[in-house]
C-alpha positions as CSV (number, residue, x, y, z in Angstrom):
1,X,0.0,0.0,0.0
2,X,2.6,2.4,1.1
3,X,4.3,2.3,-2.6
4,X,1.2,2.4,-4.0
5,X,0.4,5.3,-2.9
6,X,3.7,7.0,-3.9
7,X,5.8,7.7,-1.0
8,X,9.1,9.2,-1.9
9,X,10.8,7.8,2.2
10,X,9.3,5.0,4.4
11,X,10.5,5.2,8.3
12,X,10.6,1.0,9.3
13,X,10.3,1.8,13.1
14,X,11.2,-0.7,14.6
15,X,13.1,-3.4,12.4
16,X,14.2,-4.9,15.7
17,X,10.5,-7.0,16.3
18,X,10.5,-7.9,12.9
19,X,14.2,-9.6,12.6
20,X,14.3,-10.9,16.5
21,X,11.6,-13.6,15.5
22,X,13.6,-15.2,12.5
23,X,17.4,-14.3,13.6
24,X,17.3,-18.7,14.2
25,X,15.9,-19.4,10.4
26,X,18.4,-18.3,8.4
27,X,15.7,-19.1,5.3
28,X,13.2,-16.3,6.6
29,X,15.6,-13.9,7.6
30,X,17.4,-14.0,4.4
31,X,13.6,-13.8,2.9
32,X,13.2,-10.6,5.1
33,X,16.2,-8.9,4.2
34,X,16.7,-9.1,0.5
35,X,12.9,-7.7,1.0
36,X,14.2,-4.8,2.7
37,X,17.0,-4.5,0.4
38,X,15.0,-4.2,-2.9
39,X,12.2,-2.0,-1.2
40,X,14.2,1.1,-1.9
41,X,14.8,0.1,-5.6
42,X,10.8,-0.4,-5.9
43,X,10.2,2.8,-4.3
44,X,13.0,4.4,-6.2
45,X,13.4,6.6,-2.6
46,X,14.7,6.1,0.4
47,X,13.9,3.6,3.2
48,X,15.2,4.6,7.0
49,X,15.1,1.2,9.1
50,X,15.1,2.3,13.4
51,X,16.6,-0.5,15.4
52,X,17.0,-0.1,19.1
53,X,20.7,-0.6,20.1
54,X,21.0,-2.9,23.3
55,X,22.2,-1.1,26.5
56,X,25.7,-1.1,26.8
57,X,26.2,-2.4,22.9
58,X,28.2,-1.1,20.4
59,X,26.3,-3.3,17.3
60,X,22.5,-4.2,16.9
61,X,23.4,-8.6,16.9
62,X,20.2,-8.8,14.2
63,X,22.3,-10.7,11.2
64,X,23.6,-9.3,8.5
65,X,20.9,-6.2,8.2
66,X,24.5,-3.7,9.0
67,X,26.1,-5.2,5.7
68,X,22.8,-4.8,3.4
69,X,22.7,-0.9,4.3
70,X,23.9,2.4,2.2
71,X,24.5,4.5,5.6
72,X,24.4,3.2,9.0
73,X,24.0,5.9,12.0
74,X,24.2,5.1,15.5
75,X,22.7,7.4,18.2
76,X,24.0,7.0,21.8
77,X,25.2,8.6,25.2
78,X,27.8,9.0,27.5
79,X,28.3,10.6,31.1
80,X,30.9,13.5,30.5
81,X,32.1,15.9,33.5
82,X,28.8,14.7,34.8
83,X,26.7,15.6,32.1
84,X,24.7,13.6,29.7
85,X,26.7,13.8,26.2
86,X,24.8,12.9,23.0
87,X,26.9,11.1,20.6
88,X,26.4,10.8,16.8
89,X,28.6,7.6,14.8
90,X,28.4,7.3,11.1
91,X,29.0,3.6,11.1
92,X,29.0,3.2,7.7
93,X,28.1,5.3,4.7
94,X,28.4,3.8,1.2
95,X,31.0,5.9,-1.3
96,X,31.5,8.6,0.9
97,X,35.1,8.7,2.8
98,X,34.3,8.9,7.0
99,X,37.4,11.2,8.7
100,X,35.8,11.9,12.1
101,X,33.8,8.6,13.5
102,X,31.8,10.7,16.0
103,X,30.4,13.5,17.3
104,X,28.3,15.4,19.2
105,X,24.7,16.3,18.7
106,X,21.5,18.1,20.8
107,X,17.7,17.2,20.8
108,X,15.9,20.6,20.8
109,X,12.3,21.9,21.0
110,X,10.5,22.9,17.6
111,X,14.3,22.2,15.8
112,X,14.9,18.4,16.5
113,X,18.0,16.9,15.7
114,X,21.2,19.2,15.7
115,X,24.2,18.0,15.0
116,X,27.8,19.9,16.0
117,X,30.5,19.8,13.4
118,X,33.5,19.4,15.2
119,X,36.5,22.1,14.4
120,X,39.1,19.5,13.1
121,X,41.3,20.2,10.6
122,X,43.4,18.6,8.0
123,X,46.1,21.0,8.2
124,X,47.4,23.7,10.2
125,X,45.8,27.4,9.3
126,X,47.6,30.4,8.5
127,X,46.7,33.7,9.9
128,X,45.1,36.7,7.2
129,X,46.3,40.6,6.8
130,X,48.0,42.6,9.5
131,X,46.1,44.7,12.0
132,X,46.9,48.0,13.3
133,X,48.1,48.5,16.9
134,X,47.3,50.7,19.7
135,X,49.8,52.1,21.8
136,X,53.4,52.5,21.1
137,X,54.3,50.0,23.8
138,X,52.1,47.6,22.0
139,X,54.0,48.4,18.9
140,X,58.0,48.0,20.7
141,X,57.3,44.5,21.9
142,X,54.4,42.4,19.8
143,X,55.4,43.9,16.6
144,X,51.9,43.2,15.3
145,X,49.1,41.7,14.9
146,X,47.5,39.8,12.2
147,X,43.9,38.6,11.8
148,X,43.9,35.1,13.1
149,X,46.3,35.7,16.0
150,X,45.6,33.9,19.2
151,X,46.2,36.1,22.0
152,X,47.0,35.3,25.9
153,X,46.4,37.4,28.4
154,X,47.1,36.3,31.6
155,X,46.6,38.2,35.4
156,X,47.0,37.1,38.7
157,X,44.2,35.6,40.6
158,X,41.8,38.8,42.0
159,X,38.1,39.6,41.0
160,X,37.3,41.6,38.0
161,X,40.6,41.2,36.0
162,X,41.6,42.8,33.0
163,X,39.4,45.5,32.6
164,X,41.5,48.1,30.9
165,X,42.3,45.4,28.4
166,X,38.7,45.8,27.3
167,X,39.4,49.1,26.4
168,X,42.5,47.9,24.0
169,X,40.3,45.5,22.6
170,X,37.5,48.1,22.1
171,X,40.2,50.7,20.6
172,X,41.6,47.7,18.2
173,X,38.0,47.2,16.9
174,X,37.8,51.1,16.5
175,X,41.1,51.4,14.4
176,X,40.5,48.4,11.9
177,X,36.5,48.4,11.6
178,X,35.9,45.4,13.3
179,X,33.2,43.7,15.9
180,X,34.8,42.4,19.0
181,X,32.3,39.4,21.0
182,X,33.3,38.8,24.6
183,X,32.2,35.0,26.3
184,X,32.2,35.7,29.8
185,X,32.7,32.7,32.4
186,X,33.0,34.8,35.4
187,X,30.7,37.4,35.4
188,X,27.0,38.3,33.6
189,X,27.3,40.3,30.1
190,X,25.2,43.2,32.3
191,X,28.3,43.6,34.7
192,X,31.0,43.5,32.2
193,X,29.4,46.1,29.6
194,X,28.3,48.4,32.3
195,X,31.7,48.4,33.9
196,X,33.1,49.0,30.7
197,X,31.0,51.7,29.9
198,X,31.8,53.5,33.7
199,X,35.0,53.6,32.7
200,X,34.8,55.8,29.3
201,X,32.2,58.2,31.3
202,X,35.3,58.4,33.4
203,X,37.2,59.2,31.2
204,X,35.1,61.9,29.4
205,X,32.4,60.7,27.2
206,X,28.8,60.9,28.1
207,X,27.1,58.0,28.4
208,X,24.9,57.9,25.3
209,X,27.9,58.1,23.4
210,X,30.0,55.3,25.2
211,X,26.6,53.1,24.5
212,X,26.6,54.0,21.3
213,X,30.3,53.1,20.7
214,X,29.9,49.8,22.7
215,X,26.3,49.0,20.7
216,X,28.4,49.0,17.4
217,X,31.6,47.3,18.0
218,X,31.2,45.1,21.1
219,X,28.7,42.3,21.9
220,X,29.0,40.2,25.3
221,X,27.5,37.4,25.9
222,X,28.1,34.9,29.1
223,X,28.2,31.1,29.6
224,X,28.2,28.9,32.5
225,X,31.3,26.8,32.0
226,X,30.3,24.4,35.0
227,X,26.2,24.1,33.5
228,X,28.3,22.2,30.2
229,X,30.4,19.0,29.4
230,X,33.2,20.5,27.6
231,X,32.5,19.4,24.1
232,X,28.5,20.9,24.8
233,X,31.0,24.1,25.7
234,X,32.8,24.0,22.6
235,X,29.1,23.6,20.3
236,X,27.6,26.3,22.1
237,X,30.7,28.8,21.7
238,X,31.5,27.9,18.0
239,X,27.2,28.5,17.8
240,X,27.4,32.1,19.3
241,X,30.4,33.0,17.0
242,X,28.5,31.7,13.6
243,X,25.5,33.3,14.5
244,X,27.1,36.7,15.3
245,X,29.9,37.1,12.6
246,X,32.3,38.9,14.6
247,X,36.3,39.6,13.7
248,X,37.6,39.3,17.5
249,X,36.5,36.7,19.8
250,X,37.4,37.3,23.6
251,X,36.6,34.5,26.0
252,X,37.2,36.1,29.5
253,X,37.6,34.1,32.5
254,X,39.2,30.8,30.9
255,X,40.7,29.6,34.0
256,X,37.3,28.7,35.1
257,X,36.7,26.4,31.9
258,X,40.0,24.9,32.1
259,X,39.5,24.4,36.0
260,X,36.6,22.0,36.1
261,X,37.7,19.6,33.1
262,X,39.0,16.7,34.5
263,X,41.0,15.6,31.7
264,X,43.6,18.1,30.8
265,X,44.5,16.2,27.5
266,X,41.2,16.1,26.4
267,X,40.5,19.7,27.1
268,X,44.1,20.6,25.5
269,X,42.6,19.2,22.2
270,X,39.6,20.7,22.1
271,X,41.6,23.7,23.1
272,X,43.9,23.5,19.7
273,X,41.0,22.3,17.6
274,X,39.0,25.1,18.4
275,X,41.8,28.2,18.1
276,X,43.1,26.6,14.9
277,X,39.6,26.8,13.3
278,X,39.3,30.4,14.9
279,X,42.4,30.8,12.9
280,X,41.2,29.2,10.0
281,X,38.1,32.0,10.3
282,X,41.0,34.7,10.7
283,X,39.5,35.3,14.3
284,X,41.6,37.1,16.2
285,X,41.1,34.8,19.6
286,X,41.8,36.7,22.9
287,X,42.2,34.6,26.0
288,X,41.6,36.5,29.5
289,X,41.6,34.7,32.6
290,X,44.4,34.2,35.7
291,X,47.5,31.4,36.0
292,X,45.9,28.8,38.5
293,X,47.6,25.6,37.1
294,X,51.0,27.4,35.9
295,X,51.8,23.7,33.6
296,X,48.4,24.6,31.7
297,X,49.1,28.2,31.4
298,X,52.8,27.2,30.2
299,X,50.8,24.4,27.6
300,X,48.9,27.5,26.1
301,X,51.8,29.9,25.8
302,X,53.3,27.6,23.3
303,X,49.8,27.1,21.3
304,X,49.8,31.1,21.2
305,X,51.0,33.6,18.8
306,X,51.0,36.3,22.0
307,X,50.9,35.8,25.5
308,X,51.1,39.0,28.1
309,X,51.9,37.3,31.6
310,X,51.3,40.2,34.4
311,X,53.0,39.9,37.9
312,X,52.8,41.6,40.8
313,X,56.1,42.5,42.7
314,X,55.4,43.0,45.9
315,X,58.3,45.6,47.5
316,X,59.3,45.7,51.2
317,X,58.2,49.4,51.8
318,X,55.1,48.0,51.3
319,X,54.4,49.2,47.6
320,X,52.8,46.5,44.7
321,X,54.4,47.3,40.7
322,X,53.2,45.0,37.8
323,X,55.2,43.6,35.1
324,X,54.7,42.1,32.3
325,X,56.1,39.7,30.5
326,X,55.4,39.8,26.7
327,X,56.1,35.8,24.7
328,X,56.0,36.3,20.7
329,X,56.0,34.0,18.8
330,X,59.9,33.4,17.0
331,X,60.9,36.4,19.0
332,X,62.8,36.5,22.5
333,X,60.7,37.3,25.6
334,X,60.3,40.8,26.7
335,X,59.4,42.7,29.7
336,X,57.5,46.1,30.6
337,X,56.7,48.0,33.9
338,X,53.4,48.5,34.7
339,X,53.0,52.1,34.1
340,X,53.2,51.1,30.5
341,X,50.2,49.9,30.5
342,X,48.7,53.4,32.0
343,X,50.5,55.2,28.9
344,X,48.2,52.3,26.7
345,X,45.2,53.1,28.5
346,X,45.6,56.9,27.8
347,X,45.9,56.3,23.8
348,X,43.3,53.6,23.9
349,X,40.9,56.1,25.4
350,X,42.2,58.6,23.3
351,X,41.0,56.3,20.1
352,X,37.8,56.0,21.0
353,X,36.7,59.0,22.3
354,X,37.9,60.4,19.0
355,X,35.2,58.3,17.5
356,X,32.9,59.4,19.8
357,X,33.0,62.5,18.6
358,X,31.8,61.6,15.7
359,X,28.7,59.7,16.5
């Protein structure tokens, strides 16, 4: 009846009753599944056969129904960092080469199926063109950037880190016409952008204008890092960044997505697969967060084409000075006083309320 009536796919759901009966007759079951595999020729479509995979079971143990199929998909689960992982195998597809085995993939409300491509490449990316630099400093000790650069930032551990180096990214944006999104682990996208935006009220503009500058060349967005298994981390990130297009990614607060993975090779791969896409996008990918495992922070100095390692130097009259020390790529390391960084705050401000201006 159903080819009768001219169906172009037939869903068998479930195969499993119908070949459990005869899997001892070898007769019938060979009956059964040259039926099955001429069905698609008769229908000159498509038939999708549902088995139920045993608990525990990598194969379905109904006969030889795996060797008679074009494509063979298994869906299946697995506890990671405590959270249920949805996994995705393409057993078997006919004339089409399979490089990665498996992945990961969501059920969602009024979308269904979604499956996450993971960022794995071939080869090694190079970065795009060269981006302009802010701050003379800048200039003396990175060189430059280029689009595609991965960028370290690391600070010792204290709340609310690296806030003037939002103003550098924000000024960077200015310069070379480009968006900036910020991932926040540590703190909601509310605190970070109105934090940000205290600080250019301080340092002239009225605040219509530093909303104005911020609405056009900085989106934030936060993520619970300890509410995901690290690859439903990756999937959500790499979503956020395909959906809004930017040209500089900023993930602030990575020590606390590096803290709670158990595994630190596994996260180290993800880590590399993720930045060398990023580079592949030519994403310039900042990293903010503070040195709490100092082998990890060590691991992703050497994956980065910039790292900026601030210290405090605590002095016996009682006084704290920063340094930083600058690691690029090829090039020996180099080191700057803190009050450097006040002379790039000044120019960085200086960038964008010269924008401002013009709004």
């Amino acid at each position: 009846k159903s080819i009768s009536e001219g169906y172009d796919i037939i869903v068998l759901d479930s195969i499993s009753v119908l070949l459990e009966p005869v899997i001892g007759s070898s007769e019938k079951r060979s009956w059964l599944l040259n039926y099955f595999y001429q069905l698609p020729v008769l229908l000159n479509g498509l038939l999708i056969l549902v088995a139920e995979l045993p608990f525990g079971e990598e194969k379905l143990g109904l006969g030889s129904i795996e060797f008679i199929v074009d494509a063979m998909i298994i869906l299946k689960h697995r506890v990671e960092d405590g959270f249920l992982t949805r996994i995705i195998e393409v057993r078997k597809a006919r004339g089409a080469p399979i490089h990665i085995a498996e992945t990961f993939f969501s059920i969602t409300e009024d979308l269904g199926i979604s499956v996450f491509t993971p960022p794995v490449l071939a080869e090694l990316p190079v970065e795009g063109g060269e981006v302009k630099l802010v701050c003379k400093y800048l200039k003396e000790t990175a060189g430059h950037y280029h689009r595609g650069f991965i960028i370290n930032i690391f600070y010792p551990p204290g709340p609310g880190i690296g806030l003037e180096v939002f103003l550098g990214i924000l000024a960077l944006a200015i310069i070379n016409n480009m968006k900036a999104l910020v991932i926040s682990y540590t703190h909601p996208s509310l605190i970070i952008r109105e934090n940000i935006k205290n600080r250019l009220v301080m340092s002239g503009l009225s605040s219509e204008k530093a909303e104005r500058v911020l609405e056009k060349y900085m989106i934030i967005t936060a993520l619970n890092p300890h509410a995901h298994s690290l690859t439903q981390l990756v999937a959500r990130e790499l979503a956020i960044i395909e959906q809004v297009k930017p040209d500089i990614v900023v993930f602030y607060g990575v020590h606390l997505a590096r803290d709670h993975i158990t595994g630190l090779t596994t996260y180290l791969k993800e880590l590399f697969n993720e930045i060398m896409y990023l580079k592949s996008k030519r994403l310039i990918d900042i990293r903010i967060g503070c040195c709490l495992d100092e082998y990890s922070c060590n691991v992703e100095t050497t994956l980065a084409d910039v790292t900026y390692k601030f210290e405090k130097v605590f002095r016996e009259d009682g006084s704290i000075d920063t340094r930083i020390y600058v690691y690029r790529r090829f090039k020996e390391p180099r080191v700057f006083m803190g009050n450097y960084v006040n002379e790039c705050v000044k120019e960085w401000i200086e960038v964008i309320r010269e924008y401002a201006e013009k709004l």
